[in-house]
Amino acid sequence: MKPEAHDPVLEQLMAGKTPRGAGFRLSKQAGGYLAAAMFYVLAFMAFLLMHDSISRAWPPSNLLYNALGITPVMPGEGLTLSNLSAEIQGDKIFLSGKVDNLKSADQDVPPILATIVDENDKPVGHMLLSPPVASLKAEGSIPFEAVYPNRPKNAANVTYAFTWMKAQEKDQKPAEETSENPAHH
């Protein structure tokens, strides 16, 4: 069988015409807009689906998630603070407590903000505590201690909370060596 010497579809393509039945053809500009729109839609969907990871890695994203009606991820979600104390000794305040992991998976430990308040619960000082470990084992627990060096004269109480603020890194022990598993007690 010999090929035809004359191919009408090939001739129309070479002439820049759309052959019958070839359908819709986009201009280069419309194709570019469509590709850009698809990219932004996919990026926005990834932003929504990766909510937890993005919130933890980039805390300012919580403002955008909140504006979209999505509950922000709170620092220390799955963790709790227990056995909290603050003792005044001279000009110093000795702070201590324990971080507990309530989840059955390892959790990253954020810094802890200790706020010194007066009798009217008005803040008179702050101290950002580095986390005792970077990650706490599932259902583990670890103590923390710090000293606030210059006690305000009107200091009456201390409140503690996990925070997204960055604390200056100090030598951290691996979580395996310092965490306790309450299931074994």
PDB file of C-alpha atoms in Angstrom:
ATOM      1  CA  MET A   1       0.000   0.000   0.000  1.00  0.00           C
ATOM      2  CA  LYS A   2       1.410   3.340  -1.010  1.00  0.00           C
ATOM      3  CA  PRO A   3       0.853   6.542   1.005  1.00  0.00           C
ATOM      4  CA  GLU A   4      -1.241   9.244  -0.598  1.00  0.00           C
ATOM      5  CA  ALA A   5       0.743  11.915  -2.342  1.00  0.00           C
ATOM      6  CA  HIS A   6      -1.747  14.504  -1.177  1.00  0.00           C
ATOM      7  CA  ASP A   7      -2.705  14.728   2.603  1.00  0.00           C
ATOM      8  CA  PRO A   8      -5.375  17.460   3.190  1.00  0.00           C
ATOM      9  CA  VAL A   9      -5.066  17.474   7.040  1.00  0.00           C
ATOM     10  CA  LEU A  10      -1.294  17.911   6.887  1.00  0.00           C
ATOM     11  CA  GLU A  11      -1.672  20.715   4.360  1.00  0.00           C
ATOM     12  CA  GLN A  12      -4.151  22.556   6.641  1.00  0.00           C
ATOM     13  CA  LEU A  13      -1.818  22.215   9.642  1.00  0.00           C
ATOM     14  CA  MET A  14       1.105  23.547   7.624  1.00  0.00           C
ATOM     15  CA  ALA A  15      -1.044  26.492   6.493  1.00  0.00           C
ATOM     16  CA  GLY A  16      -1.939  27.298  10.141  1.00  0.00           C
ATOM     17  CA  LYS A  17      -5.569  26.311   9.791  1.00  0.00           C
ATOM     18  CA  THR A  18      -7.444  24.024  12.143  1.00  0.00           C
ATOM     19  CA  PRO A  19      -8.547  20.865  10.366  1.00  0.00           C
ATOM     20  CA  ARG A  20     -12.175  19.820  10.725  1.00  0.00           C
ATOM     21  CA  GLY A  21     -12.795  17.922  13.938  1.00  0.00           C
ATOM     22  CA  ALA A  22      -9.568  19.229  15.624  1.00  0.00           C
ATOM     23  CA  GLY A  23     -11.682  21.302  18.058  1.00  0.00           C
ATOM     24  CA  PHE A  24     -10.839  24.329  20.192  1.00  0.00           C
ATOM     25  CA  ARG A  25      -7.414  25.974  19.913  1.00  0.00           C
ATOM     26  CA  LEU A  26      -6.040  28.419  22.537  1.00  0.00           C
ATOM     27  CA  SER A  27      -3.927  31.408  21.745  1.00  0.00           C
ATOM     28  CA  LYS A  28      -0.509  31.509  23.440  1.00  0.00           C
ATOM     29  CA  GLN A  29      -1.658  34.338  25.707  1.00  0.00           C
ATOM     30  CA  ALA A  30      -4.834  32.515  26.812  1.00  0.00           C
ATOM     31  CA  GLY A  31      -2.788  29.363  27.414  1.00  0.00           C
ATOM     32  CA  GLY A  32      -0.409  31.326  29.619  1.00  0.00           C
ATOM     33  CA  TYR A  33      -3.283  32.763  31.663  1.00  0.00           C
ATOM     34  CA  LEU A  34      -4.800  29.307  32.039  1.00  0.00           C
ATOM     35  CA  ALA A  35      -1.476  27.825  33.191  1.00  0.00           C
ATOM     36  CA  ALA A  36      -0.976  30.657  35.715  1.00  0.00           C
ATOM     37  CA  ALA A  37      -4.525  30.246  37.040  1.00  0.00           C
ATOM     38  CA  MET A  38      -4.018  26.502  37.453  1.00  0.00           C
ATOM     39  CA  PHE A  39      -0.732  27.105  39.292  1.00  0.00           C
ATOM     40  CA  TYR A  40      -2.353  29.544  41.745  1.00  0.00           C
ATOM     41  CA  VAL A  41      -5.331  27.265  42.358  1.00  0.00           C
ATOM     42  CA  LEU A  42      -3.010  24.309  43.073  1.00  0.00           C
ATOM     43  CA  ALA A  43      -0.780  26.443  45.336  1.00  0.00           C
ATOM     44  CA  PHE A  44      -3.837  27.692  47.273  1.00  0.00           C
ATOM     45  CA  MET A  45      -5.150  24.134  47.658  1.00  0.00           C
ATOM     46  CA  ALA A  46      -1.752  22.994  48.964  1.00  0.00           C
ATOM     47  CA  PHE A  47      -1.760  25.971  51.377  1.00  0.00           C
ATOM     48  CA  LEU A  48      -5.136  24.820  52.727  1.00  0.00           C
ATOM     49  CA  LEU A  49      -4.316  21.104  52.864  1.00  0.00           C
ATOM     50  CA  MET A  50      -0.939  21.623  54.563  1.00  0.00           C
ATOM     51  CA  HIS A  51      -2.446  23.950  57.186  1.00  0.00           C
ATOM     52  CA  ASP A  52      -0.856  22.313  60.250  1.00  0.00           C
ATOM     53  CA  SER A  53       2.643  22.022  58.790  1.00  0.00           C
ATOM     54  CA  ILE A  54       2.683  25.554  57.382  1.00  0.00           C
ATOM     55  CA  SER A  55       1.293  27.038  60.632  1.00  0.00           C
ATOM     56  CA  ARG A  56       4.040  25.445  62.680  1.00  0.00           C
ATOM     57  CA  ALA A  57       6.838  26.315  60.239  1.00  0.00           C
ATOM     58  CA  TRP A  58       5.648  29.892  59.567  1.00  0.00           C
ATOM     59  CA  PRO A  59       3.491  31.188  62.468  1.00  0.00           C
ATOM     60  CA  PRO A  60       2.475  34.465  60.718  1.00  0.00           C
ATOM     61  CA  SER A  61       0.431  32.302  58.304  1.00  0.00           C
ATOM     62  CA  ASN A  62      -2.053  31.853  61.162  1.00  0.00           C
ATOM     63  CA  LEU A  63      -3.272  35.408  60.492  1.00  0.00           C
ATOM     64  CA  LEU A  64      -4.252  34.422  56.950  1.00  0.00           C
ATOM     65  CA  TYR A  65      -5.785  31.118  58.045  1.00  0.00           C
ATOM     66  CA  ASN A  66      -7.798  32.988  60.693  1.00  0.00           C
ATOM     67  CA  ALA A  67      -9.007  35.479  58.043  1.00  0.00           C
ATOM     68  CA  LEU A  68     -10.165  32.508  55.931  1.00  0.00           C
ATOM     69  CA  GLY A  69     -12.116  31.129  58.909  1.00  0.00           C
ATOM     70  CA  ILE A  70      -9.690  28.268  59.575  1.00  0.00           C
ATOM     71  CA  THR A  71      -8.757  27.719  63.212  1.00  0.00           C
ATOM     72  CA  PRO A  72      -5.083  28.598  63.717  1.00  0.00           C
ATOM     73  CA  VAL A  73      -2.702  25.995  65.096  1.00  0.00           C
ATOM     74  CA  MET A  74      -1.750  27.037  68.599  1.00  0.00           C
ATOM     75  CA  PRO A  75       1.830  26.713  69.831  1.00  0.00           C
ATOM     76  CA  GLY A  76       2.295  23.619  71.939  1.00  0.00           C
ATOM     77  CA  GLU A  77      -0.851  21.902  70.657  1.00  0.00           C
ATOM     78  CA  GLY A  78      -0.890  18.438  72.243  1.00  0.00           C
ATOM     79  CA  LEU A  79       1.402  19.588  75.062  1.00  0.00           C
ATOM     80  CA  THR A  80       0.588  20.895  78.513  1.00  0.00           C
ATOM     81  CA  LEU A  81       2.448  22.650  81.311  1.00  0.00           C
ATOM     82  CA  SER A  82       2.218  21.186  84.823  1.00  0.00           C
ATOM     83  CA  ASN A  83       3.820  21.516  88.287  1.00  0.00           C
ATOM     84  CA  LEU A  84       4.391  25.231  87.641  1.00  0.00           C
ATOM     85  CA  SER A  85       6.039  27.298  90.337  1.00  0.00           C
ATOM     86  CA  ALA A  86       7.700  30.653  90.849  1.00  0.00           C
ATOM     87  CA  GLU A  87       9.687  31.370  94.002  1.00  0.00           C
ATOM     88  CA  ILE A  88      11.054  34.779  94.930  1.00  0.00           C
ATOM     89  CA  GLN A  89      14.476  34.685  96.571  1.00  0.00           C
ATOM     90  CA  GLY A  90      15.998  38.140  96.992  1.00  0.00           C
ATOM     91  CA  ASP A  91      16.104  39.898  93.604  1.00  0.00           C
ATOM     92  CA  LYS A  92      15.581  36.677  91.660  1.00  0.00           C
ATOM     93  CA  ILE A  93      12.541  34.643  90.679  1.00  0.00           C
ATOM     94  CA  PHE A  94      13.129  30.921  90.286  1.00  0.00           C
ATOM     95  CA  LEU A  95      10.784  29.473  87.653  1.00  0.00           C
ATOM     96  CA  SER A  96      10.110  25.780  87.170  1.00  0.00           C
ATOM     97  CA  GLY A  97       7.583  23.335  85.812  1.00  0.00           C
ATOM     98  CA  LYS A  98       7.120  20.384  83.550  1.00  0.00           C
ATOM     99  CA  VAL A  99       6.174  19.944  79.876  1.00  0.00           C
ATOM    100  CA  ASP A 100       3.910  16.937  79.245  1.00  0.00           C
ATOM    101  CA  ASN A 101       3.128  15.391  75.857  1.00  0.00           C
ATOM    102  CA  LEU A 102      -0.519  14.297  75.834  1.00  0.00           C
ATOM    103  CA  LYS A 103      -0.339  12.765  72.354  1.00  0.00           C
ATOM    104  CA  SER A 104       0.672   9.257  71.296  1.00  0.00           C
ATOM    105  CA  ALA A 105       3.185  10.757  68.835  1.00  0.00           C
ATOM    106  CA  ASP A 106       6.354  12.792  69.294  1.00  0.00           C
ATOM    107  CA  GLN A 107       5.679  16.562  69.495  1.00  0.00           C
ATOM    108  CA  ASP A 108       7.902  19.583  68.835  1.00  0.00           C
ATOM    109  CA  VAL A 109       8.276  21.726  71.946  1.00  0.00           C
ATOM    110  CA  PRO A 110       7.945  25.495  71.411  1.00  0.00           C
ATOM    111  CA  PRO A 111       9.488  28.137  73.694  1.00  0.00           C
ATOM    112  CA  ILE A 112       7.656  29.054  76.905  1.00  0.00           C
ATOM    113  CA  LEU A 113       6.769  32.655  77.757  1.00  0.00           C
ATOM    114  CA  ALA A 114       6.817  33.434  81.487  1.00  0.00           C
ATOM    115  CA  THR A 115       4.987  36.691  82.232  1.00  0.00           C
ATOM    116  CA  ILE A 116       5.489  38.344  85.621  1.00  0.00           C
ATOM    117  CA  VAL A 117       2.345  40.226  86.700  1.00  0.00           C
ATOM    118  CA  ASP A 118       1.456  42.570  89.565  1.00  0.00           C
ATOM    119  CA  GLU A 119      -1.513  42.314  91.971  1.00  0.00           C
ATOM    120  CA  ASN A 120      -3.851  43.596  89.209  1.00  0.00           C
ATOM    121  CA  ASP A 121      -2.578  41.003  86.680  1.00  0.00           C
ATOM    122  CA  LYS A 122      -0.809  43.761  84.747  1.00  0.00           C
ATOM    123  CA  PRO A 123       2.415  42.493  83.106  1.00  0.00           C
ATOM    124  CA  VAL A 124       5.553  43.914  84.719  1.00  0.00           C
ATOM    125  CA  GLY A 125       8.114  41.617  83.087  1.00  0.00           C
ATOM    126  CA  HIS A 126       8.601  38.761  80.620  1.00  0.00           C
ATOM    127  CA  MET A 127      11.063  35.963  80.141  1.00  0.00           C
ATOM    128  CA  LEU A 128      11.300  33.722  77.089  1.00  0.00           C
ATOM    129  CA  LEU A 129      12.403  30.227  78.088  1.00  0.00           C
ATOM    130  CA  SER A 130      14.102  27.970  75.556  1.00  0.00           C
ATOM    131  CA  PRO A 131      12.364  24.606  75.304  1.00  0.00           C
ATOM    132  CA  PRO A 132      14.132  21.953  77.396  1.00  0.00           C
ATOM    133  CA  VAL A 133      14.176  19.671  74.308  1.00  0.00           C
ATOM    134  CA  ALA A 134      13.388  20.214  70.629  1.00  0.00           C
ATOM    135  CA  SER A 135      10.990  17.253  70.492  1.00  0.00           C
ATOM    136  CA  LEU A 136       9.250  15.340  73.270  1.00  0.00           C
ATOM    137  CA  LYS A 137       8.543  11.623  72.909  1.00  0.00           C
ATOM    138  CA  ALA A 138       4.979  10.330  72.828  1.00  0.00           C
ATOM    139  CA  GLU A 139       3.328  10.634  76.258  1.00  0.00           C
ATOM    140  CA  GLY A 140       6.663  11.854  77.638  1.00  0.00           C
ATOM    141  CA  SER A 141       7.408  14.520  80.185  1.00  0.00           C
ATOM    142  CA  ILE A 142      10.366  16.783  80.907  1.00  0.00           C
ATOM    143  CA  PRO A 143      11.067  19.389  83.608  1.00  0.00           C
ATOM    144  CA  PHE A 144      12.305  22.925  82.964  1.00  0.00           C
ATOM    145  CA  GLU A 145      13.917  25.569  85.181  1.00  0.00           C
ATOM    146  CA  ALA A 146      14.963  29.174  84.728  1.00  0.00           C
ATOM    147  CA  VAL A 147      15.933  32.190  86.814  1.00  0.00           C
ATOM    148  CA  TYR A 148      14.508  35.670  86.253  1.00  0.00           C
ATOM    149  CA  PRO A 149      17.480  37.789  87.417  1.00  0.00           C
ATOM    150  CA  ASN A 150      15.942  41.189  88.271  1.00  0.00           C
ATOM    151  CA  ARG A 151      12.632  40.791  90.071  1.00  0.00           C
ATOM    152  CA  PRO A 152      10.292  43.754  89.600  1.00  0.00           C
ATOM    153  CA  LYS A 153       9.370  45.200  93.027  1.00  0.00           C
ATOM    154  CA  ASN A 154       5.621  44.808  92.384  1.00  0.00           C
ATOM    155  CA  ALA A 155       5.814  41.200  91.096  1.00  0.00           C
ATOM    156  CA  ALA A 156       2.925  39.146  92.474  1.00  0.00           C
ATOM    157  CA  ASN A 157       2.486  36.156  90.171  1.00  0.00           C
ATOM    158  CA  VAL A 158       3.803  34.431  87.045  1.00  0.00           C
ATOM    159  CA  THR A 159       1.797  33.045  84.125  1.00  0.00           C
ATOM    160  CA  TYR A 160       3.206  30.529  81.663  1.00  0.00           C
ATOM    161  CA  ALA A 161       2.235  29.871  78.037  1.00  0.00           C
ATOM    162  CA  PHE A 162       3.709  28.278  74.943  1.00  0.00           C
ATOM    163  CA  THR A 163       4.620  30.848  72.292  1.00  0.00           C
ATOM    164  CA  TRP A 164       5.642  31.086  68.639  1.00  0.00           C
ATOM    165  CA  MET A 165       8.405  33.567  69.548  1.00  0.00           C
ATOM    166  CA  LYS A 166      11.886  32.241  68.997  1.00  0.00           C
ATOM    167  CA  ALA A 167      14.062  31.708  72.034  1.00  0.00           C
ATOM    168  CA  GLN A 168      17.807  31.797  71.784  1.00  0.00           C
ATOM    169  CA  GLU A 169      19.057  28.249  71.314  1.00  0.00           C
ATOM    170  CA  LYS A 170      20.975  26.622  74.125  1.00  0.00           C
ATOM    171  CA  ASP A 171      22.495  23.182  74.310  1.00  0.00           C
ATOM    172  CA  GLN A 172      19.550  20.802  74.264  1.00  0.00           C
ATOM    173  CA  LYS A 173      19.697  17.229  75.403  1.00  0.00           C
ATOM    174  CA  PRO A 174      18.151  14.625  73.129  1.00  0.00           C
ATOM    175  CA  ALA A 175      14.547  13.893  74.143  1.00  0.00           C
ATOM    176  CA  GLU A 176      15.291  10.177  74.503  1.00  0.00           C
ATOM    177  CA  GLU A 177      17.709  10.816  77.361  1.00  0.00           C
ATOM    178  CA  THR A 178      15.594  13.278  79.320  1.00  0.00           C
ATOM    179  CA  SER A 179      11.935  12.363  78.786  1.00  0.00           C
ATOM    180  CA  GLU A 180      10.026  10.126  81.068  1.00  0.00           C
ATOM    181  CA  ASN A 181       7.184   7.939  79.917  1.00  0.00           C
ATOM    182  CA  PRO A 182       4.329   8.122  82.470  1.00  0.00           C
ATOM    183  CA  ALA A 183       3.066   4.730  81.341  1.00  0.00           C
ATOM    184  CA  HIS A 184       6.050   3.128  83.118  1.00  0.00           C
ATOM    185  CA  HIS A 185       5.310   4.755  86.509  1.00  0.00           C
TER     186      HIS A 185
END
